[in-house]
Amino acid sequence: METKRNKMKMMTLDQMKDQHIGEIGTEERNKYEFDLRLDILGEMIKSVRKERHLTQEQLGELIGVQKSQISKLEKSAKNVTIETILKVFRALEANIKFSVEMNDSEFKVA
Amino acid sequence: METKRNKMKMMTLDQMKDQHIGEIGTEERNKYEFDLRLDILGEMIKSVRKERHLTQEQLGELIGVQKSQISKLEKSAKNVTIETILKVFRALEANIKFSVEMNDSEFKVA
DNA sequence: GAATAAGTTTCTATATATTGAAACATTTGA
DNA sequence: TCAAATGTTTCAATATATAGAAACTTATTC
């Protein structure tokens, strides 16, 4: 029996944004920075679920909800509670991390 | 007028956990890993707010809510929507990042 | 092409997040 | 020590998240 060992995979929002829009600094990227942040969590859920080779229904069973809830989460996770997010990622055996970055705009062009 | 330029400060959940419980690997840390994750966002809000030298009332004004809402958020952000979290951190001029870490337990001790 | 699997949307019901206001508690500054 | 500033808690009201079920749509398989 082949032991399949997946290395730790760190996938960030930024990586997914790179795929979808462009790299940091591009105008396209800045334009959608905030709005996409609201949607990207759902895509992260979907991405990890597929990585785990699970259907929405299977993931739903892991959590104890119907597949329609998974579908809704994946389509838009912007108005979802932290607890729900954590519940999903825990079922997917993935850790989600929050990190805060303080940014001061020295250039206050008014 | 002195130009005050703060460098980028990256503060993660893990850093805050180190302060509160202990470093990664300690039994204490693992024991509370999940529960604390639900509470730590509130403390991050508070921490950043103080970093900005704002009262809860002032932060509330920035967002358009009363100070009591800020107090409640800081006390417990575990059942808060992503959108609310983002709204707060945006008012604090801080970026919050979500990163997902896939972890496979090769050692399935059953 | 047909059947099945998988995912999405809509509707309704229930649970819960968000909010203001006010009372209360703690902290701070002089 | 005291008053003001700041933060917390409670209550009630409103908005919204969560959920199931079913119909619908899309993707996949043979």
PDB file of C-alpha atoms (C1' of nucleotides) in Angstrom:
ATOM      1  CA  MET A   1       0.000   0.000   0.000  1.00  0.00           C
ATOM      2  CA  GLU A   2       1.423   3.259  -1.055  1.00  0.00           C
ATOM      3  CA  THR A   3       1.787   5.807   1.647  1.00  0.00           C
ATOM      4  CA  LYS A   4       0.604   9.062   0.231  1.00  0.00           C
ATOM      5  CA  ARG A   5       2.067  11.914   2.084  1.00  0.00           C
ATOM      6  CA  ASN A   6       1.064  15.404   1.158  1.00  0.00           C
ATOM      7  CA  LYS A   7       3.421  18.100   2.179  1.00  0.00           C
ATOM      8  CA  MET A   8       2.076  21.080   4.082  1.00  0.00           C
ATOM      9  CA  LYS A   9       0.387  23.285   1.572  1.00  0.00           C
ATOM     10  CA  MET A  10       0.035  26.951   2.317  1.00  0.00           C
ATOM     11  CA  MET A  11      -2.390  28.624   0.046  1.00  0.00           C
ATOM     12  CA  THR A  12      -3.209  32.222   0.701  1.00  0.00           C
ATOM     13  CA  LEU A  13      -5.800  34.590  -0.490  1.00  0.00           C
ATOM     14  CA  ASP A  14      -3.097  36.426  -2.318  1.00  0.00           C
ATOM     15  CA  GLN A  15      -2.175  33.348  -4.281  1.00  0.00           C
ATOM     16  CA  MET A  16      -5.714  32.896  -5.350  1.00  0.00           C
ATOM     17  CA  LYS A  17      -6.001  36.529  -6.240  1.00  0.00           C
ATOM     18  CA  ASP A  18      -2.920  36.260  -8.362  1.00  0.00           C
ATOM     19  CA  GLN A  19      -4.662  33.603 -10.362  1.00  0.00           C
ATOM     20  CA  HIS A  20      -7.848  35.525 -10.739  1.00  0.00           C
ATOM     21  CA  ILE A  21      -6.757  39.092 -11.253  1.00  0.00           C
ATOM     22  CA  GLY A  22      -3.095  39.725 -11.351  1.00  0.00           C
ATOM     23  CA  GLU A  23      -0.200  40.316  -9.100  1.00  0.00           C
ATOM     24  CA  ILE A  24       0.104  42.807  -6.317  1.00  0.00           C
ATOM     25  CA  GLY A  25       0.500  46.279  -7.644  1.00  0.00           C
ATOM     26  CA  THR A  26      -1.499  46.017 -10.785  1.00  0.00           C
ATOM     27  CA  GLU A  27      -4.373  48.412 -11.082  1.00  0.00           C
ATOM     28  CA  GLU A  28      -6.794  45.610 -11.701  1.00  0.00           C
ATOM     29  CA  ARG A  29      -5.758  44.051  -8.449  1.00  0.00           C
ATOM     30  CA  ASN A  30      -6.176  47.138  -6.301  1.00  0.00           C
ATOM     31  CA  LYS A  31      -9.495  47.858  -7.816  1.00  0.00           C
ATOM     32  CA  TYR A  32     -11.014  44.664  -6.601  1.00  0.00           C
ATOM     33  CA  GLU A  33      -9.015  44.169  -3.465  1.00  0.00           C
ATOM     34  CA  PHE A  34     -11.830  44.684  -1.026  1.00  0.00           C
ATOM     35  CA  ASP A  35     -14.778  43.205  -2.857  1.00  0.00           C
ATOM     36  CA  LEU A  36     -13.006  40.042  -3.768  1.00  0.00           C
ATOM     37  CA  ARG A  37     -11.894  39.568  -0.241  1.00  0.00           C
ATOM     38  CA  LEU A  38     -15.508  39.055   0.600  1.00  0.00           C
ATOM     39  CA  ASP A  39     -15.940  36.304  -1.932  1.00  0.00           C
ATOM     40  CA  ILE A  40     -12.660  34.538  -1.910  1.00  0.00           C
ATOM     41  CA  LEU A  41     -13.302  32.505   1.204  1.00  0.00           C
ATOM     42  CA  GLY A  42     -15.971  30.569  -0.547  1.00  0.00           C
ATOM     43  CA  GLU A  43     -13.564  29.747  -3.315  1.00  0.00           C
ATOM     44  CA  MET A  44     -11.049  28.645  -0.766  1.00  0.00           C
ATOM     45  CA  ILE A  45     -13.583  26.275   0.678  1.00  0.00           C
ATOM     46  CA  LYS A  46     -14.296  24.883  -2.752  1.00  0.00           C
ATOM     47  CA  SER A  47     -10.656  24.568  -3.591  1.00  0.00           C
ATOM     48  CA  VAL A  48      -9.796  22.679  -0.451  1.00  0.00           C
ATOM     49  CA  ARG A  49     -12.840  20.449  -0.826  1.00  0.00           C
ATOM     50  CA  LYS A  50     -11.739  19.455  -4.296  1.00  0.00           C
ATOM     51  CA  GLU A  51      -8.247  18.922  -3.032  1.00  0.00           C
ATOM     52  CA  ARG A  52      -9.762  16.454  -0.638  1.00  0.00           C
ATOM     53  CA  HIS A  53     -11.771  14.841  -3.425  1.00  0.00           C
ATOM     54  CA  LEU A  54     -15.030  15.411  -1.672  1.00  0.00           C
ATOM     55  CA  THR A  55     -18.404  16.291  -3.083  1.00  0.00           C
ATOM     56  CA  GLN A  56     -20.468  18.994  -1.500  1.00  0.00           C
ATOM     57  CA  GLU A  57     -22.747  16.303  -0.177  1.00  0.00           C
ATOM     58  CA  GLN A  58     -19.879  14.453   1.483  1.00  0.00           C
ATOM     59  CA  LEU A  59     -18.595  17.613   3.075  1.00  0.00           C
ATOM     60  CA  GLY A  60     -22.109  18.354   4.195  1.00  0.00           C
ATOM     61  CA  GLU A  61     -22.266  14.970   5.878  1.00  0.00           C
ATOM     62  CA  LEU A  62     -19.042  15.672   7.695  1.00  0.00           C
ATOM     63  CA  ILE A  63     -20.499  18.829   9.134  1.00  0.00           C
ATOM     64  CA  GLY A  64     -24.062  17.668   9.455  1.00  0.00           C
ATOM     65  CA  VAL A  65     -25.790  19.825   6.854  1.00  0.00           C
ATOM     66  CA  GLN A  66     -27.265  19.285   3.417  1.00  0.00           C
ATOM     67  CA  LYS A  67     -25.284  19.862   0.279  1.00  0.00           C
ATOM     68  CA  SER A  68     -27.255  22.999  -0.497  1.00  0.00           C
ATOM     69  CA  GLN A  69     -25.622  24.717   2.491  1.00  0.00           C
ATOM     70  CA  ILE A  70     -22.199  23.857   1.204  1.00  0.00           C
ATOM     71  CA  SER A  71     -23.112  25.184  -2.183  1.00  0.00           C
ATOM     72  CA  LYS A  72     -24.317  28.428  -0.669  1.00  0.00           C
ATOM     73  CA  LEU A  73     -21.168  28.789   1.375  1.00  0.00           C
ATOM     74  CA  GLU A  74     -18.947  28.238  -1.587  1.00  0.00           C
ATOM     75  CA  LYS A  75     -20.854  30.709  -3.697  1.00  0.00           C
ATOM     76  CA  SER A  76     -20.582  33.446  -1.143  1.00  0.00           C
ATOM     77  CA  ALA A  77     -18.979  33.360   2.223  1.00  0.00           C
ATOM     78  CA  LYS A  78     -18.986  37.067   2.766  1.00  0.00           C
ATOM     79  CA  ASN A  79     -21.783  37.094   5.264  1.00  0.00           C
ATOM     80  CA  VAL A  80     -20.764  34.005   7.102  1.00  0.00           C
ATOM     81  CA  THR A  81     -19.733  33.843  10.711  1.00  0.00           C
ATOM     82  CA  ILE A  82     -16.241  33.010  11.735  1.00  0.00           C
ATOM     83  CA  GLU A  83     -17.537  29.984  13.573  1.00  0.00           C
ATOM     84  CA  THR A  84     -19.132  28.585  10.453  1.00  0.00           C
ATOM     85  CA  ILE A  85     -15.947  29.133   8.478  1.00  0.00           C
ATOM     86  CA  LEU A  86     -13.899  27.364  11.082  1.00  0.00           C
ATOM     87  CA  LYS A  87     -16.376  24.508  11.214  1.00  0.00           C
ATOM     88  CA  VAL A  88     -16.028  23.939   7.507  1.00  0.00           C
ATOM     89  CA  PHE A  89     -12.284  24.099   7.395  1.00  0.00           C
ATOM     90  CA  ARG A  90     -12.005  21.850  10.377  1.00  0.00           C
ATOM     91  CA  ALA A  91     -14.080  19.246   8.577  1.00  0.00           C
ATOM     92  CA  LEU A  92     -11.745  19.658   5.631  1.00  0.00           C
ATOM     93  CA  GLU A  93      -8.771  19.165   7.918  1.00  0.00           C
ATOM     94  CA  ALA A  94      -7.347  22.483   7.063  1.00  0.00           C
ATOM     95  CA  ASN A  95      -6.252  25.294   9.282  1.00  0.00           C
ATOM     96  CA  ILE A  96      -7.312  28.778   8.494  1.00  0.00           C
ATOM     97  CA  LYS A  97      -5.198  31.538   9.879  1.00  0.00           C
ATOM     98  CA  PHE A  98      -5.963  35.187  10.414  1.00  0.00           C
ATOM     99  CA  SER A  99      -3.171  37.648  10.340  1.00  0.00           C
ATOM    100  CA  VAL A 100      -3.399  41.378  10.698  1.00  0.00           C
ATOM    101  CA  GLU A 101      -1.227  43.807   8.872  1.00  0.00           C
ATOM    102  CA  MET A 102      -1.066  47.411   9.992  1.00  0.00           C
ATOM    103  CA  ASN A 103      -0.571  49.752   7.122  1.00  0.00           C
ATOM    104  CA  ASP A 104       0.058  53.439   7.505  1.00  0.00           C
ATOM    105  CA  SER A 105      -0.325  55.551   4.467  1.00  0.00           C
ATOM    106  CA  GLU A 106       2.430  58.039   4.778  1.00  0.00           C
ATOM    107  CA  PHE A 107       1.319  59.613   1.545  1.00  0.00           C
ATOM    108  CA  LYS A 108      -1.976  61.200   2.395  1.00  0.00           C
ATOM    109  CA  VAL A 109      -2.783  62.865  -0.873  1.00  0.00           C
ATOM    110  CA  ALA A 110      -5.824  64.963  -0.147  1.00  0.00           C
TER     111      ALA A 110
ATOM    112  CA  MET B   1       6.042  68.518  11.957  1.00  0.00           C
ATOM    113  CA  GLU B   2       7.507  65.174  12.608  1.00  0.00           C
ATOM    114  CA  THR B   3       6.747  62.603  10.035  1.00  0.00           C
ATOM    115  CA  LYS B   4       5.787  59.512  11.890  1.00  0.00           C
ATOM    116  CA  ARG B   5       6.260  56.499   9.807  1.00  0.00           C
ATOM    117  CA  ASN B   6       5.323  53.152  11.213  1.00  0.00           C
ATOM    118  CA  LYS B   7       6.852  50.188   9.539  1.00  0.00           C
ATOM    119  CA  MET B   8       4.607  47.392   8.386  1.00  0.00           C
ATOM    120  CA  LYS B   9       3.692  45.361  11.370  1.00  0.00           C
ATOM    121  CA  MET B  10       2.609  41.800  10.925  1.00  0.00           C
ATOM    122  CA  MET B  11       0.951  40.383  13.919  1.00  0.00           C
ATOM    123  CA  THR B  12      -0.519  36.946  13.703  1.00  0.00           C
ATOM    124  CA  LEU B  13      -2.829  34.917  15.768  1.00  0.00           C
ATOM    125  CA  ASP B  14       0.067  32.661  16.577  1.00  0.00           C
ATOM    126  CA  GLN B  15       2.036  35.512  18.018  1.00  0.00           C
ATOM    127  CA  MET B  16      -0.819  36.406  20.243  1.00  0.00           C
ATOM    128  CA  LYS B  17      -1.268  32.825  21.274  1.00  0.00           C
ATOM    129  CA  ASP B  18       2.390  32.600  22.181  1.00  0.00           C
ATOM    130  CA  GLN B  19       1.836  35.409  24.585  1.00  0.00           C
ATOM    131  CA  HIS B  20      -1.256  33.948  26.099  1.00  0.00           C
ATOM    132  CA  ILE B  21      -0.590  30.263  26.298  1.00  0.00           C
ATOM    133  CA  GLY B  22       2.730  29.103  25.110  1.00  0.00           C
ATOM    134  CA  GLU B  23       4.550  28.161  22.022  1.00  0.00           C
ATOM    135  CA  ILE B  24       3.499  25.745  19.352  1.00  0.00           C
ATOM    136  CA  GLY B  25       3.837  22.223  20.545  1.00  0.00           C
ATOM    137  CA  THR B  26       3.127  22.648  24.179  1.00  0.00           C
ATOM    138  CA  GLU B  27       0.226  20.673  25.491  1.00  0.00           C
ATOM    139  CA  GLU B  28      -1.435  23.764  26.837  1.00  0.00           C
ATOM    140  CA  ARG B  29      -1.372  25.275  23.407  1.00  0.00           C
ATOM    141  CA  ASN B  30      -2.916  22.337  21.602  1.00  0.00           C
ATOM    142  CA  LYS B  31      -5.575  22.041  24.199  1.00  0.00           C
ATOM    143  CA  TYR B  32      -6.963  25.451  23.500  1.00  0.00           C
ATOM    144  CA  GLU B  33      -6.106  25.787  19.872  1.00  0.00           C
ATOM    145  CA  PHE B  34      -9.616  25.717  18.572  1.00  0.00           C
ATOM    146  CA  ASP B  35     -11.499  27.539  21.279  1.00  0.00           C
ATOM    147  CA  LEU B  36      -9.075  30.394  21.411  1.00  0.00           C
ATOM    148  CA  ARG B  37      -9.242  30.815  17.713  1.00  0.00           C
ATOM    149  CA  LEU B  38     -12.802  31.833  18.180  1.00  0.00           C
ATOM    150  CA  ASP B  39     -11.945  34.554  20.683  1.00  0.00           C
ATOM    151  CA  ILE B  40      -8.695  35.871  19.458  1.00  0.00           C
ATOM    152  CA  LEU B  41     -10.102  38.020  16.706  1.00  0.00           C
ATOM    153  CA  GLY B  42     -11.726  40.273  19.245  1.00  0.00           C
ATOM    154  CA  GLU B  43      -8.410  40.723  20.951  1.00  0.00           C
ATOM    155  CA  MET B  44      -6.832  41.533  17.647  1.00  0.00           C
ATOM    156  CA  ILE B  45      -9.381  44.240  17.119  1.00  0.00           C
ATOM    157  CA  LYS B  46      -8.656  45.674  20.531  1.00  0.00           C
ATOM    158  CA  SER B  47      -4.956  45.474  20.034  1.00  0.00           C
ATOM    159  CA  VAL B  48      -5.019  47.300  16.735  1.00  0.00           C
ATOM    160  CA  ARG B  49      -7.408  49.914  18.069  1.00  0.00           C
ATOM    161  CA  LYS B  50      -5.050  50.700  20.907  1.00  0.00           C
ATOM    162  CA  GLU B  51      -2.190  50.767  18.478  1.00  0.00           C
ATOM    163  CA  ARG B  52      -4.120  53.470  16.679  1.00  0.00           C
ATOM    164  CA  HIS B  53      -4.809  55.289  19.933  1.00  0.00           C
ATOM    165  CA  LEU B  54      -8.533  55.178  19.441  1.00  0.00           C
ATOM    166  CA  THR B  55     -11.264  54.739  21.983  1.00  0.00           C
ATOM    167  CA  GLN B  56     -14.059  52.331  21.325  1.00  0.00           C
ATOM    168  CA  GLU B  57     -16.304  55.318  20.799  1.00  0.00           C
ATOM    169  CA  GLN B  58     -14.019  56.794  18.167  1.00  0.00           C
ATOM    170  CA  LEU B  59     -13.770  53.499  16.330  1.00  0.00           C
ATOM    171  CA  GLY B  60     -17.518  53.235  16.541  1.00  0.00           C
ATOM    172  CA  GLU B  61     -17.858  56.620  14.909  1.00  0.00           C
ATOM    173  CA  LEU B  62     -15.592  55.544  12.095  1.00  0.00           C
ATOM    174  CA  ILE B  63     -17.844  52.623  11.381  1.00  0.00           C
ATOM    175  CA  GLY B  64     -21.128  54.226  12.285  1.00  0.00           C
ATOM    176  CA  VAL B  65     -22.048  52.300  15.407  1.00  0.00           C
ATOM    177  CA  GLN B  66     -22.140  52.968  19.125  1.00  0.00           C
ATOM    178  CA  LYS B  67     -19.274  52.123  21.413  1.00  0.00           C
ATOM    179  CA  SER B  68     -21.190  49.249  22.936  1.00  0.00           C
ATOM    180  CA  GLN B  69     -20.958  47.384  19.633  1.00  0.00           C
ATOM    181  CA  ILE B  70     -17.218  47.757  19.598  1.00  0.00           C
ATOM    182  CA  SER B  71     -17.037  46.520  23.145  1.00  0.00           C
ATOM    183  CA  LYS B  72     -19.093  43.483  22.262  1.00  0.00           C
ATOM    184  CA  LEU B  73     -16.964  42.736  19.232  1.00  0.00           C
ATOM    185  CA  GLU B  74     -13.780  42.961  21.200  1.00  0.00           C
ATOM    186  CA  LYS B  75     -15.128  40.726  23.926  1.00  0.00           C
ATOM    187  CA  SER B  76     -16.139  38.035  21.512  1.00  0.00           C
ATOM    188  CA  ALA B  77     -15.832  37.965  17.794  1.00  0.00           C
ATOM    189  CA  LYS B  78     -16.501  34.286  17.420  1.00  0.00           C
ATOM    190  CA  ASN B  79     -19.979  34.628  16.005  1.00  0.00           C
ATOM    191  CA  VAL B  80     -19.297  37.591  13.831  1.00  0.00           C
ATOM    192  CA  THR B  81     -19.588  37.697  10.093  1.00  0.00           C
ATOM    193  CA  ILE B  82     -16.593  38.113   7.885  1.00  0.00           C
ATOM    194  CA  GLU B  83     -18.053  41.304   6.540  1.00  0.00           C
ATOM    195  CA  THR B  84     -18.262  42.842   9.989  1.00  0.00           C
ATOM    196  CA  ILE B  85     -14.683  41.844  10.735  1.00  0.00           C
ATOM    197  CA  LEU B  86     -13.467  43.374   7.522  1.00  0.00           C
ATOM    198  CA  LYS B  87     -15.424  46.534   8.174  1.00  0.00           C
ATOM    199  CA  VAL B  88     -13.748  46.987  11.517  1.00  0.00           C
ATOM    200  CA  PHE B  89     -10.246  46.340  10.315  1.00  0.00           C
ATOM    201  CA  ARG B  90     -10.760  48.583   7.332  1.00  0.00           C
ATOM    202  CA  ALA B  91     -11.716  51.404   9.689  1.00  0.00           C
ATOM    203  CA  LEU B  92      -8.566  50.642  11.631  1.00  0.00           C
ATOM    204  CA  GLU B  93      -6.542  50.779   8.424  1.00  0.00           C
ATOM    205  CA  ALA B  94      -5.344  47.286   8.849  1.00  0.00           C
ATOM    206  CA  ASN B  95      -5.447  44.385   6.492  1.00  0.00           C
ATOM    207  CA  ILE B  96      -6.616  41.064   7.723  1.00  0.00           C
ATOM    208  CA  LYS B  97      -5.495  38.080   5.746  1.00  0.00           C
ATOM    209  CA  PHE B  98      -6.889  34.602   5.622  1.00  0.00           C
ATOM    210  CA  SER B  99      -4.575  31.789   4.795  1.00  0.00           C
ATOM    211  CA  VAL B 100      -5.434  28.133   4.590  1.00  0.00           C
ATOM    212  CA  GLU B 101      -3.107  25.381   5.561  1.00  0.00           C
ATOM    213  CA  MET B 102      -3.840  21.835   4.521  1.00  0.00           C
ATOM    214  CA  ASN B 103      -2.653  19.350   7.056  1.00  0.00           C
ATOM    215  CA  ASP B 104      -2.606  15.657   6.470  1.00  0.00           C
ATOM    216  CA  SER B 105      -2.107  13.466   9.436  1.00  0.00           C
ATOM    217  CA  GLU B 106       0.014  10.675   8.152  1.00  0.00           C
ATOM    218  CA  PHE B 107       0.001   9.184  11.593  1.00  0.00           C
ATOM    219  CA  LYS B 108      -3.540   8.076  12.015  1.00  0.00           C
ATOM    220  CA  VAL B 109      -3.325   6.453  15.383  1.00  0.00           C
ATOM    221  CA  ALA B 110      -6.674   4.796  15.794  1.00  0.00           C
TER     222      ALA B 110
ATOM    223  C1'  DG C   1     -28.312  10.576 -26.090  1.00  0.00           C
ATOM    224  C1'  DA C   2     -29.884   9.161 -21.620  1.00  0.00           C
ATOM    225  C1'  DA C   3     -29.264   8.472 -16.954  1.00  0.00           C
ATOM    226  C1'  DT C   4     -26.949   9.670 -13.026  1.00  0.00           C
ATOM    227  C1'  DA C   5     -24.176  12.570 -10.212  1.00  0.00           C
ATOM    228  C1'  DA C   6     -23.144  16.918  -8.633  1.00  0.00           C
ATOM    229  C1'  DG C   7     -24.090  21.570  -7.939  1.00  0.00           C
ATOM    230  C1'  DT C   8     -27.438  25.788  -7.645  1.00  0.00           C
ATOM    231  C1'  DT C   9     -31.468  28.375  -6.555  1.00  0.00           C
ATOM    232  C1'  DT C  10     -35.725  29.433  -4.286  1.00  0.00           C
ATOM    233  C1'  DC C  11     -38.852  29.409  -0.548  1.00  0.00           C
ATOM    234  C1'  DT C  12     -39.939  29.147   4.177  1.00  0.00           C
ATOM    235  C1'  DA C  13     -38.937  28.686   9.019  1.00  0.00           C
ATOM    236  C1'  DT C  14     -36.013  29.200  12.863  1.00  0.00           C
ATOM    237  C1'  DA C  15     -31.961  30.753  15.116  1.00  0.00           C
ATOM    238  C1'  DT C  16     -28.991  34.306  15.777  1.00  0.00           C
ATOM    239  C1'  DA C  17     -26.218  38.542  14.570  1.00  0.00           C
ATOM    240  C1'  DT C  18     -26.477  43.495  14.960  1.00  0.00           C
ATOM    241  C1'  DT C  19     -27.990  47.501  16.968  1.00  0.00           C
ATOM    242  C1'  DG C  20     -29.250  51.460  20.258  1.00  0.00           C
ATOM    243  C1'  DA C  21     -30.034  52.966  24.667  1.00  0.00           C
ATOM    244  C1'  DA C  22     -29.291  52.952  29.269  1.00  0.00           C
ATOM    245  C1'  DA C  23     -27.576  51.235  33.372  1.00  0.00           C
ATOM    246  C1'  DC C  24     -23.545  49.664  35.278  1.00  0.00           C
ATOM    247  C1'  DA C  25     -18.466  48.827  36.060  1.00  0.00           C
ATOM    248  C1'  DT C  26     -13.751  49.881  35.569  1.00  0.00           C
ATOM    249  C1'  DT C  27      -9.983  52.835  34.447  1.00  0.00           C
ATOM    250  C1'  DT C  28      -7.713  57.111  34.131  1.00  0.00           C
ATOM    251  C1'  DG C  29      -6.096  61.597  35.288  1.00  0.00           C
ATOM    252  C1'  DA C  30      -5.644  65.400  38.261  1.00  0.00           C
TER     253       DA C  30
ATOM    254  C1'  DT D   1     -10.074  60.718  46.399  1.00  0.00           C
ATOM    255  C1'  DC D   2     -13.206  62.071  42.999  1.00  0.00           C
ATOM    256  C1'  DA D   3     -14.951  63.135  38.606  1.00  0.00           C
ATOM    257  C1'  DA D   4     -14.611  62.180  34.000  1.00  0.00           C
ATOM    258  C1'  DA D   5     -13.450  59.013  30.581  1.00  0.00           C
ATOM    259  C1'  DT D   6     -13.723  54.565  28.956  1.00  0.00           C
ATOM    260  C1'  DG D   7     -15.441  50.144  28.668  1.00  0.00           C
ATOM    261  C1'  DT D   8     -19.167  46.405  29.699  1.00  0.00           C
ATOM    262  C1'  DT D   9     -23.634  44.357  30.167  1.00  0.00           C
ATOM    263  C1'  DT D  10     -28.526  43.910  29.587  1.00  0.00           C
ATOM    264  C1'  DC D  11     -32.766  44.358  27.197  1.00  0.00           C
ATOM    265  C1'  DA D  12     -35.651  44.712  23.310  1.00  0.00           C
ATOM    266  C1'  DA D  13     -36.146  45.344  18.393  1.00  0.00           C
ATOM    267  C1'  DT D  14     -34.767  44.557  13.756  1.00  0.00           C
ATOM    268  C1'  DA D  15     -32.000  42.461  10.262  1.00  0.00           C
ATOM    269  C1'  DT D  16     -29.950  38.538   8.670  1.00  0.00           C
ATOM    270  C1'  DA D  17     -27.534  33.953   8.962  1.00  0.00           C
ATOM    271  C1'  DT D  18     -28.536  29.080   8.810  1.00  0.00           C
ATOM    272  C1'  DA D  19     -31.023  25.304   7.527  1.00  0.00           C
ATOM    273  C1'  DG D  20     -34.075  21.780   4.943  1.00  0.00           C
ATOM    274  C1'  DA D  21     -36.553  20.543   1.065  1.00  0.00           C
ATOM    275  C1'  DA D  22     -37.490  20.532  -3.497  1.00  0.00           C
ATOM    276  C1'  DA D  23     -37.169  22.094  -8.006  1.00  0.00           C
ATOM    277  C1'  DC D  24     -33.935  23.258 -11.233  1.00  0.00           C
ATOM    278  C1'  DT D  25     -29.379  23.348 -13.751  1.00  0.00           C
ATOM    279  C1'  DT D  26     -25.042  21.672 -15.078  1.00  0.00           C
ATOM    280  C1'  DA D  27     -21.536  18.172 -15.396  1.00  0.00           C
ATOM    281  C1'  DT D  28     -20.211  13.499 -15.863  1.00  0.00           C
ATOM    282  C1'  DT D  29     -20.447   8.811 -17.283  1.00  0.00           C
ATOM    283  C1'  DC D  30     -21.532   5.121 -20.320  1.00  0.00           C
TER     284       DC D  30
END
